[in-house]
Amino acid sequence: MKMLLKKLISLALCVLILRPTARAGDLGQRPGPRRSEQATPLREYLQKSYLELFELAPALEFTEGEIAKQRDGLKKGKDICVDRFENHMKQYGKRIDAGRKDLKKNTGALTEVQRKETHCSIQNLDLLRSEAQVLAKQAIPTAYDNLNAKLDLIQQWPAHHKQIQNEMSTGSYHTRRWGDVKDIGFRQIAPNQQDDIKRGAQAVQEMKRLGLMPPAVEDPAVQEYVRSVAERVAKHSDLKVPLHIEVLQSREINAFALPGGYLFIERGLLEAADDESQLAGVIAHEIAHDTARHSYKMMKRATIAGLFYQAAQIAAIVLTGGVAGIGMYYALQYGFYGLGLVLDLKLLGVSRDYELQADQLGVQYAWKAGYDPTGFIRFFDKMATKKGYVNSVSWFRTHPPFYQRGSSTT
């Protein structure tokens, strides 16, 4: 949870730093209730957006005991929900096993109509078990992680807010990592970006050859629009290689970067973004992965670790996760890096650090390009809603719940 805390603090800090004309205390200045006036229960604040909480938290005065009690309540609620759907998984599994045994026992006596009905029943039960597994293993834990992240914000943001105000008043924020935002485009984040171009081109070609890349959206207006946003961001970034971007015909709320300036936005993400600043924030984040050469660094570490996937394992991931789920295989082969990799990349122990770095650089690039730097935060706010975390599990497979991510921009 400390990592979760750091990431969002950093994003908020970057918003402050990148708005030099604003007063140091602008973020968090909205009047909020003092303890004597504070009638709203703590749990109700957890339903507010991250941006709202950043503004309200400095004026909230919940005790450590209240925070701890709420956190314990969240843990119990998570355990109950997970246990419920894990039990569903087991029950569906038992019914599937029983159906298969009956099918094997009576296969010779079944009519074709009965056989088809039995097959459909087993298939439907398997689908229900898969849905219960997604809820138990991903969606529910993600939802509760987000609630805990908001508790972290309420508990820890006031002190960080004061620190940020002090750094801005003294100008010491310039000494932070990549704090030289006025030199974007003239600084070197990672040398030899051009060495990644061939690797990225090979990855694209291989993914298309194996049918693992969704087809491109055929509407030229959609492609041109996204390309124009991406080129605007890239022009104001530290990217030193040509940018290649394409919108893919997929309902996944996802995006990914291949080394050497190859970026892909899935149509589901494009449709989920509320405005151009949100889209620009995601694109800037992906460009940051390439400017920092995360793919190359990750591939080196994977090679040293001796990690690999067998064909059957690759097939299982592809079938369950689509293009966003094949991350580890291409991470090892080509340095593939995208939003769908967080579960697999835990094996390498680096994905969270890379996400922090991409958050910091991405917010800087979006700001430099003239976009609202809160766009990325607002997109995460949307993904963190009850509807969002169920419909965009692939997004959270790589992007941890959001409060942690603020510190990436320090």
mmCIF file of N, CA and C in Angstrom, residues 132-228:
data_model
loop_
_atom_site.group_PDB
_atom_site.id
_atom_site.type_symbol
_atom_site.label_atom_id
_atom_site.label_comp_id
_atom_site.label_asym_id
_atom_site.label_seq_id
_atom_site.Cartn_x
_atom_site.Cartn_y
_atom_site.Cartn_z
ATOM 1 N N ALA A 132 -16.854 -16.072 -11.879
ATOM 2 C CA ALA A 132 -16.656 -16.033 -10.434
ATOM 3 C C ALA A 132 -15.181 -15.919 -10.092
ATOM 4 N N GLN A 133 -14.343 -16.559 -10.888
ATOM 5 C CA GLN A 133 -12.900 -16.491 -10.660
ATOM 6 C C GLN A 133 -12.370 -15.081 -10.888
ATOM 7 N N VAL A 134 -12.839 -14.421 -11.951
ATOM 8 C CA VAL A 134 -12.420 -13.050 -12.224
ATOM 9 C C VAL A 134 -12.817 -12.127 -11.076
ATOM 10 N N LEU A 135 -14.031 -12.316 -10.560
ATOM 11 C CA LEU A 135 -14.491 -11.495 -9.443
ATOM 12 C C LEU A 135 -13.663 -11.755 -8.188
ATOM 13 N N ALA A 136 -13.424 -13.023 -7.887
ATOM 14 C CA ALA A 136 -12.720 -13.371 -6.651
ATOM 15 C C ALA A 136 -11.245 -13.011 -6.703
ATOM 16 N N LYS A 137 -10.621 -13.216 -7.850
ATOM 17 C CA LYS A 137 -9.176 -13.055 -7.945
ATOM 18 C C LYS A 137 -8.740 -11.661 -8.398
ATOM 19 N N GLN A 138 -9.616 -10.941 -9.125
ATOM 20 C CA GLN A 138 -9.184 -9.667 -9.678
ATOM 21 C C GLN A 138 -10.110 -8.504 -9.328
ATOM 22 N N ALA A 139 -11.373 -8.584 -9.712
ATOM 23 C CA ALA A 139 -12.249 -7.419 -9.592
ATOM 24 C C ALA A 139 -12.481 -7.012 -8.142
ATOM 25 N N ILE A 140 -12.824 -7.961 -7.282
ATOM 26 C CA ILE A 140 -13.100 -7.619 -5.881
ATOM 27 C C ILE A 140 -11.837 -7.132 -5.164
ATOM 28 N N PRO A 141 -10.695 -7.826 -5.273
ATOM 29 C CA PRO A 141 -9.478 -7.294 -4.647
ATOM 30 C C PRO A 141 -9.105 -5.904 -5.160
ATOM 31 N N THR A 142 -9.305 -5.676 -6.460
ATOM 32 C CA THR A 142 -9.004 -4.359 -7.010
ATOM 33 C C THR A 142 -9.904 -3.295 -6.412
ATOM 34 N N ALA A 143 -11.183 -3.600 -6.267
ATOM 35 C CA ALA A 143 -12.126 -2.644 -5.697
ATOM 36 C C ALA A 143 -11.726 -2.277 -4.270
ATOM 37 N N TYR A 144 -11.371 -3.262 -3.477
ATOM 38 C CA TYR A 144 -10.985 -2.985 -2.093
ATOM 39 C C TYR A 144 -9.604 -2.327 -2.012
ATOM 40 N N ASP A 145 -8.730 -2.633 -2.951
ATOM 41 C CA ASP A 145 -7.445 -1.932 -2.999
ATOM 42 C C ASP A 145 -7.661 -0.443 -3.236
ATOM 43 N N ASN A 146 -8.610 -0.126 -4.097
ATOM 44 C CA ASN A 146 -8.913 1.276 -4.356
ATOM 45 C C ASN A 146 -9.457 1.967 -3.112
ATOM 46 N N LEU A 147 -10.302 1.289 -2.358
ATOM 47 C CA LEU A 147 -10.833 1.881 -1.131
ATOM 48 C C LEU A 147 -9.726 2.097 -0.108
ATOM 49 N N ASN A 148 -8.815 1.138 0.002
ATOM 50 C CA ASN A 148 -7.682 1.305 0.909
ATOM 51 C C ASN A 148 -6.759 2.426 0.445
ATOM 52 N N ALA A 149 -6.638 2.575 -0.866
ATOM 53 C CA ALA A 149 -5.816 3.659 -1.397
ATOM 54 C C ALA A 149 -6.404 5.016 -1.010
ATOM 55 N N LYS A 150 -7.723 5.114 -1.013
ATOM 56 C CA LYS A 150 -8.357 6.372 -0.619
ATOM 57 C C LYS A 150 -8.194 6.624 0.878
ATOM 58 N N LEU A 151 -8.177 5.560 1.665
ATOM 59 C CA LEU A 151 -7.873 5.717 3.086
ATOM 60 C C LEU A 151 -6.456 6.248 3.273
ATOM 61 N N ASP A 152 -5.530 5.719 2.478
ATOM 62 C CA ASP A 152 -4.156 6.226 2.532
ATOM 63 C C ASP A 152 -4.115 7.717 2.225
ATOM 64 N N LEU A 153 -4.899 8.102 1.233
ATOM 65 C CA LEU A 153 -4.935 9.512 0.844
ATOM 66 C C LEU A 153 -5.409 10.375 2.011
ATOM 67 N N ILE A 154 -6.515 9.988 2.625
ATOM 68 C CA ILE A 154 -7.071 10.745 3.743
ATOM 69 C C ILE A 154 -6.072 10.809 4.895
ATOM 70 N N GLN A 155 -5.377 9.722 5.115
ATOM 71 C CA GLN A 155 -4.464 9.634 6.253
ATOM 72 C C GLN A 155 -3.144 10.368 6.012
ATOM 73 N N GLN A 156 -2.609 10.298 4.799
ATOM 74 C CA GLN A 156 -1.238 10.738 4.574
ATOM 75 C C GLN A 156 -1.088 11.983 3.714
ATOM 76 N N TRP A 157 -2.117 12.331 2.936
ATOM 77 C CA TRP A 157 -1.979 13.478 2.060
ATOM 78 C C TRP A 157 -1.766 14.799 2.798
ATOM 79 N N PRO A 158 -2.415 15.076 3.932
ATOM 80 C CA PRO A 158 -2.192 16.365 4.591
ATOM 81 C C PRO A 158 -0.719 16.672 4.841
ATOM 82 N N ALA A 159 0.051 15.707 5.346
ATOM 83 C CA ALA A 159 1.475 15.941 5.606
ATOM 84 C C ALA A 159 2.237 16.137 4.307
ATOM 85 N N HIS A 160 1.915 15.333 3.294
ATOM 86 C CA HIS A 160 2.589 15.491 2.004
ATOM 87 C C HIS A 160 2.232 16.834 1.372
ATOM 88 N N HIS A 161 1.004 17.257 1.572
ATOM 89 C CA HIS A 161 0.553 18.533 1.016
ATOM 90 C C HIS A 161 1.381 19.683 1.577
ATOM 91 N N LYS A 162 1.633 19.652 2.883
ATOM 92 C CA LYS A 162 2.452 20.689 3.502
ATOM 93 C C LYS A 162 3.882 20.653 2.963
ATOM 94 N N GLN A 163 4.410 19.454 2.787
ATOM 95 C CA GLN A 163 5.766 19.308 2.248
ATOM 96 C C GLN A 163 5.857 19.881 0.837
ATOM 97 N N ILE A 164 4.839 19.599 0.025
ATOM 98 C CA ILE A 164 4.818 20.100 -1.346
ATOM 99 C C ILE A 164 4.767 21.623 -1.365
ATOM 100 N N GLN A 165 3.921 22.202 -0.523
ATOM 101 C CA GLN A 165 3.833 23.654 -0.456
ATOM 102 C C GLN A 165 5.178 24.269 -0.117
ATOM 103 N N ASN A 166 5.894 23.635 0.824
ATOM 104 C CA ASN A 166 7.200 24.144 1.221
ATOM 105 C C ASN A 166 8.205 24.051 0.072
ATOM 106 N N GLU A 167 8.187 22.920 -0.642
ATOM 107 C CA GLU A 167 9.126 22.732 -1.754
ATOM 108 C C GLU A 167 8.852 23.719 -2.872
ATOM 109 N N MET A 168 7.581 24.016 -3.096
ATOM 110 C CA MET A 168 7.250 24.968 -4.150
ATOM 111 C C MET A 168 7.622 26.392 -3.751
ATOM 112 N N SER A 169 7.467 26.713 -2.477
ATOM 113 C CA SER A 169 7.794 28.063 -2.034
ATOM 114 C C SER A 169 9.295 28.310 -2.036
ATOM 115 N N THR A 170 10.082 27.251 -1.804
ATOM 116 C CA THR A 170 11.544 27.397 -1.777
ATOM 117 C C THR A 170 12.189 27.093 -3.123
ATOM 118 N N GLY A 171 11.417 26.499 -4.039
ATOM 119 C CA GLY A 171 11.964 26.126 -5.347
ATOM 120 C C GLY A 171 12.755 24.838 -5.331
ATOM 121 N N SER A 172 12.734 24.113 -4.202
ATOM 122 C CA SER A 172 13.533 22.890 -4.093
ATOM 123 C C SER A 172 12.976 21.741 -4.916
ATOM 124 N N TYR A 173 11.744 21.899 -5.446
ATOM 125 C CA TYR A 173 11.187 20.816 -6.246
ATOM 126 C C TYR A 173 12.005 20.573 -7.513
ATOM 127 N N HIS A 174 12.801 21.550 -7.916
ATOM 128 C CA HIS A 174 13.640 21.384 -9.107
ATOM 129 C C HIS A 174 14.674 20.274 -8.934
ATOM 130 N N THR A 175 14.991 19.953 -7.687
ATOM 131 C CA THR A 175 16.020 18.939 -7.430
ATOM 132 C C THR A 175 15.457 17.524 -7.477
ATOM 133 N N ARG A 176 14.146 17.390 -7.622
ATOM 134 C CA ARG A 176 13.564 16.060 -7.695
ATOM 135 C C ARG A 176 13.969 15.357 -8.984
ATOM 136 N N ARG A 177 13.844 14.043 -8.994
ATOM 137 C CA ARG A 177 14.149 13.278 -10.199
ATOM 138 C C ARG A 177 13.274 13.761 -11.349
ATOM 139 N N TRP A 178 13.895 14.089 -12.454
ATOM 140 C CA TRP A 178 13.221 14.592 -13.651
ATOM 141 C C TRP A 178 12.410 15.855 -13.336
ATOM 142 N N GLY A 179 12.916 16.638 -12.405
ATOM 143 C CA GLY A 179 12.253 17.887 -12.073
ATOM 144 C C GLY A 179 12.555 18.998 -13.064
ATOM 145 N N ASP A 180 13.441 18.729 -14.012
ATOM 146 C CA ASP A 180 13.830 19.729 -15.013
ATOM 147 C C ASP A 180 12.817 19.764 -16.158
ATOM 148 N N VAL A 181 11.553 20.050 -15.827
ATOM 149 C CA VAL A 181 10.479 19.968 -16.815
ATOM 150 C C VAL A 181 10.607 21.007 -17.922
ATOM 151 N N LYS A 182 11.336 22.083 -17.655
ATOM 152 C CA LYS A 182 11.508 23.107 -18.687
ATOM 153 C C LYS A 182 12.460 22.650 -19.783
ATOM 154 N N ASP A 183 13.160 21.541 -19.558
ATOM 155 C CA ASP A 183 14.124 21.018 -20.530
ATOM 156 C C ASP A 183 13.625 19.761 -21.236
ATOM 157 N N ILE A 184 12.322 19.483 -21.142
ATOM 158 C CA ILE A 184 11.764 18.323 -21.839
ATOM 159 C C ILE A 184 12.099 18.415 -23.329
ATOM 160 N N GLY A 185 12.584 17.319 -23.866
ATOM 161 C CA GLY A 185 12.986 17.290 -25.274
ATOM 162 C C GLY A 185 14.476 17.476 -25.453
ATOM 163 N N PHE A 186 15.148 18.039 -24.444
ATOM 164 C CA PHE A 186 16.584 18.275 -24.518
ATOM 165 C C PHE A 186 17.344 17.474 -23.462
ATOM 166 N N ARG A 187 16.635 16.663 -22.710
ATOM 167 C CA ARG A 187 17.264 15.841 -21.680
ATOM 168 C C ARG A 187 17.277 14.394 -22.138
ATOM 169 N N GLN A 188 18.084 13.588 -21.489
ATOM 170 C CA GLN A 188 18.186 12.176 -21.855
ATOM 171 C C GLN A 188 17.663 11.324 -20.709
ATOM 172 N N ILE A 189 16.526 10.667 -20.948
ATOM 173 C CA ILE A 189 15.947 9.802 -19.927
ATOM 174 C C ILE A 189 16.641 8.449 -19.930
ATOM 175 N N ALA A 190 16.849 7.902 -21.109
ATOM 176 C CA ALA A 190 17.579 6.643 -21.272
ATOM 177 C C ALA A 190 18.272 6.689 -22.637
ATOM 178 N N PRO A 191 19.558 6.395 -22.702
ATOM 179 C CA PRO A 191 20.274 6.482 -23.977
ATOM 180 C C PRO A 191 19.913 5.362 -24.941
ATOM 181 N N ASN A 192 20.188 5.599 -26.216
ATOM 182 C CA ASN A 192 20.095 4.580 -27.274
ATOM 183 C C ASN A 192 18.676 4.082 -27.533
ATOM 184 N N GLN A 193 17.711 4.972 -27.523
ATOM 185 C CA GLN A 193 16.336 4.575 -27.850
ATOM 186 C C GLN A 193 16.248 3.952 -29.235
ATOM 187 N N GLN A 194 17.085 4.414 -30.156
ATOM 188 C CA GLN A 194 17.027 3.921 -31.534
ATOM 189 C C GLN A 194 17.324 2.432 -31.634
ATOM 190 N N ASP A 195 18.000 1.885 -30.647
ATOM 191 C CA ASP A 195 18.324 0.457 -30.675
ATOM 192 C C ASP A 195 17.077 -0.410 -30.499
ATOM 193 N N ASP A 196 15.978 0.186 -30.052
ATOM 194 C CA ASP A 196 14.760 -0.577 -29.799
ATOM 195 C C ASP A 196 13.845 -0.672 -31.021
ATOM 196 N N ILE A 197 14.134 0.100 -32.056
ATOM 197 C CA ILE A 197 13.229 0.150 -33.209
ATOM 198 C C ILE A 197 13.080 -1.217 -33.864
ATOM 199 N N LYS A 198 14.180 -1.884 -34.113
ATOM 200 C CA LYS A 198 14.137 -3.190 -34.786
ATOM 201 C C LYS A 198 13.377 -4.203 -33.939
ATOM 202 N N ARG A 199 13.601 -4.187 -32.636
ATOM 203 C CA ARG A 199 12.923 -5.129 -31.749
ATOM 204 C C ARG A 199 11.414 -4.905 -31.770
ATOM 205 N N GLY A 200 11.002 -3.652 -31.760
ATOM 206 C CA GLY A 200 9.578 -3.347 -31.786
ATOM 207 C C GLY A 200 8.930 -3.765 -33.088
ATOM 208 N N ALA A 201 9.618 -3.516 -34.223
ATOM 209 C CA ALA A 201 9.090 -3.902 -35.533
ATOM 210 C C ALA A 201 8.934 -5.419 -35.628
ATOM 211 N N GLN A 202 9.893 -6.142 -35.071
ATOM 212 C CA GLN A 202 9.812 -7.609 -35.077
ATOM 213 C C GLN A 202 8.628 -8.088 -34.244
ATOM 214 N N ALA A 203 8.399 -7.431 -33.120
ATOM 215 C CA ALA A 203 7.287 -7.822 -32.252
ATOM 216 C C ALA A 203 5.948 -7.631 -32.951
ATOM 217 N N VAL A 204 5.786 -6.485 -33.617
ATOM 218 C CA VAL A 204 4.539 -6.216 -34.336
ATOM 219 C C VAL A 204 4.313 -7.261 -35.420
ATOM 220 N N GLN A 205 5.352 -7.534 -36.183
ATOM 221 C CA GLN A 205 5.245 -8.503 -37.276
ATOM 222 C C GLN A 205 4.893 -9.891 -36.760
ATOM 223 N N GLU A 206 5.527 -10.303 -35.656
ATOM 224 C CA GLU A 206 5.290 -11.637 -35.126
ATOM 225 C C GLU A 206 3.891 -11.758 -34.533
ATOM 226 N N MET A 207 3.438 -10.717 -33.849
ATOM 227 C CA MET A 207 2.102 -10.765 -33.265
ATOM 228 C C MET A 207 1.034 -10.847 -34.343
ATOM 229 N N LYS A 208 1.229 -10.126 -35.424
ATOM 230 C CA LYS A 208 0.264 -10.184 -36.519
ATOM 231 C C LYS A 208 0.314 -11.540 -37.213
ATOM 232 N N ARG A 209 1.500 -12.092 -37.369
ATOM 233 C CA ARG A 209 1.635 -13.390 -38.028
ATOM 234 C C ARG A 209 0.925 -14.484 -37.259
ATOM 235 N N LEU A 210 0.975 -14.409 -35.924
ATOM 236 C CA LEU A 210 0.349 -15.416 -35.081
ATOM 237 C C LEU A 210 -1.121 -15.121 -34.794
ATOM 238 N N GLY A 211 -1.629 -14.012 -35.344
ATOM 239 C CA GLY A 211 -3.020 -13.659 -35.129
ATOM 240 C C GLY A 211 -3.310 -13.162 -33.731
ATOM 241 N N LEU A 212 -2.291 -12.631 -33.047
ATOM 242 C CA LEU A 212 -2.459 -12.163 -31.677
ATOM 243 C C LEU A 212 -2.724 -10.669 -31.589
ATOM 244 N N MET A 213 -2.637 -9.994 -32.703
ATOM 245 C CA MET A 213 -2.890 -8.557 -32.738
ATOM 246 C C MET A 213 -4.299 -8.318 -33.286
ATOM 247 N N PRO A 214 -5.183 -7.685 -32.526
ATOM 248 C CA PRO A 214 -6.518 -7.376 -33.060
ATOM 249 C C PRO A 214 -6.390 -6.547 -34.326
ATOM 250 N N PRO A 215 -7.346 -6.631 -35.223
ATOM 251 C CA PRO A 215 -7.268 -5.840 -36.462
ATOM 252 C C PRO A 215 -7.373 -4.351 -36.167
ATOM 253 N N ALA A 216 -6.849 -3.560 -37.078
ATOM 254 C CA ALA A 216 -6.905 -2.109 -36.919
ATOM 255 C C ALA A 216 -8.325 -1.609 -37.183
ATOM 256 N N VAL A 217 -8.709 -0.552 -36.481
ATOM 257 C CA VAL A 217 -9.989 0.095 -36.743
ATOM 258 C C VAL A 217 -9.964 0.644 -38.170
ATOM 259 N N GLU A 218 -11.005 0.374 -38.933
ATOM 260 C CA GLU A 218 -11.011 0.745 -40.348
ATOM 261 C C GLU A 218 -11.350 2.210 -40.595
ATOM 262 N N ASP A 219 -11.972 2.860 -39.639
ATOM 263 C CA ASP A 219 -12.370 4.254 -39.826
ATOM 264 C C ASP A 219 -11.137 5.157 -39.832
ATOM 265 N N PRO A 220 -10.798 5.757 -40.976
ATOM 266 C CA PRO A 220 -9.604 6.600 -41.052
ATOM 267 C C PRO A 220 -9.690 7.839 -40.171
ATOM 268 N N ALA A 221 -10.887 8.321 -39.921
ATOM 269 C CA ALA A 221 -11.046 9.510 -39.075
ATOM 270 C C ALA A 221 -10.630 9.206 -37.636
ATOM 271 N N VAL A 222 -10.970 8.009 -37.155
ATOM 272 C CA VAL A 222 -10.587 7.603 -35.803
ATOM 273 C C VAL A 222 -9.074 7.485 -35.705
ATOM 274 N N GLN A 223 -8.476 6.810 -36.687
ATOM 275 C CA GLN A 223 -7.026 6.642 -36.685
ATOM 276 C C GLN A 223 -6.315 7.996 -36.727
ATOM 277 N N GLU A 224 -6.802 8.895 -37.571
ATOM 278 C CA GLU A 224 -6.150 10.194 -37.722
ATOM 279 C C GLU A 224 -6.284 11.028 -36.463
ATOM 280 N N TYR A 225 -7.436 10.957 -35.836
ATOM 281 C CA TYR A 225 -7.639 11.725 -34.604
ATOM 282 C C TYR A 225 -6.661 11.277 -33.517
ATOM 283 N N VAL A 226 -6.591 9.983 -33.270
ATOM 284 C CA VAL A 226 -5.700 9.466 -32.228
ATOM 285 C C VAL A 226 -4.246 9.752 -32.588
ATOM 286 N N ARG A 227 -3.931 9.628 -33.882
ATOM 287 C CA ARG A 227 -2.567 9.901 -34.321
ATOM 288 C C ARG A 227 -2.194 11.364 -34.067
ATOM 289 N N SER A 228 -3.124 12.272 -34.286
ATOM 290 C CA SER A 228 -2.834 13.691 -34.083
ATOM 291 C C SER A 228 -2.590 14.003 -32.610
#
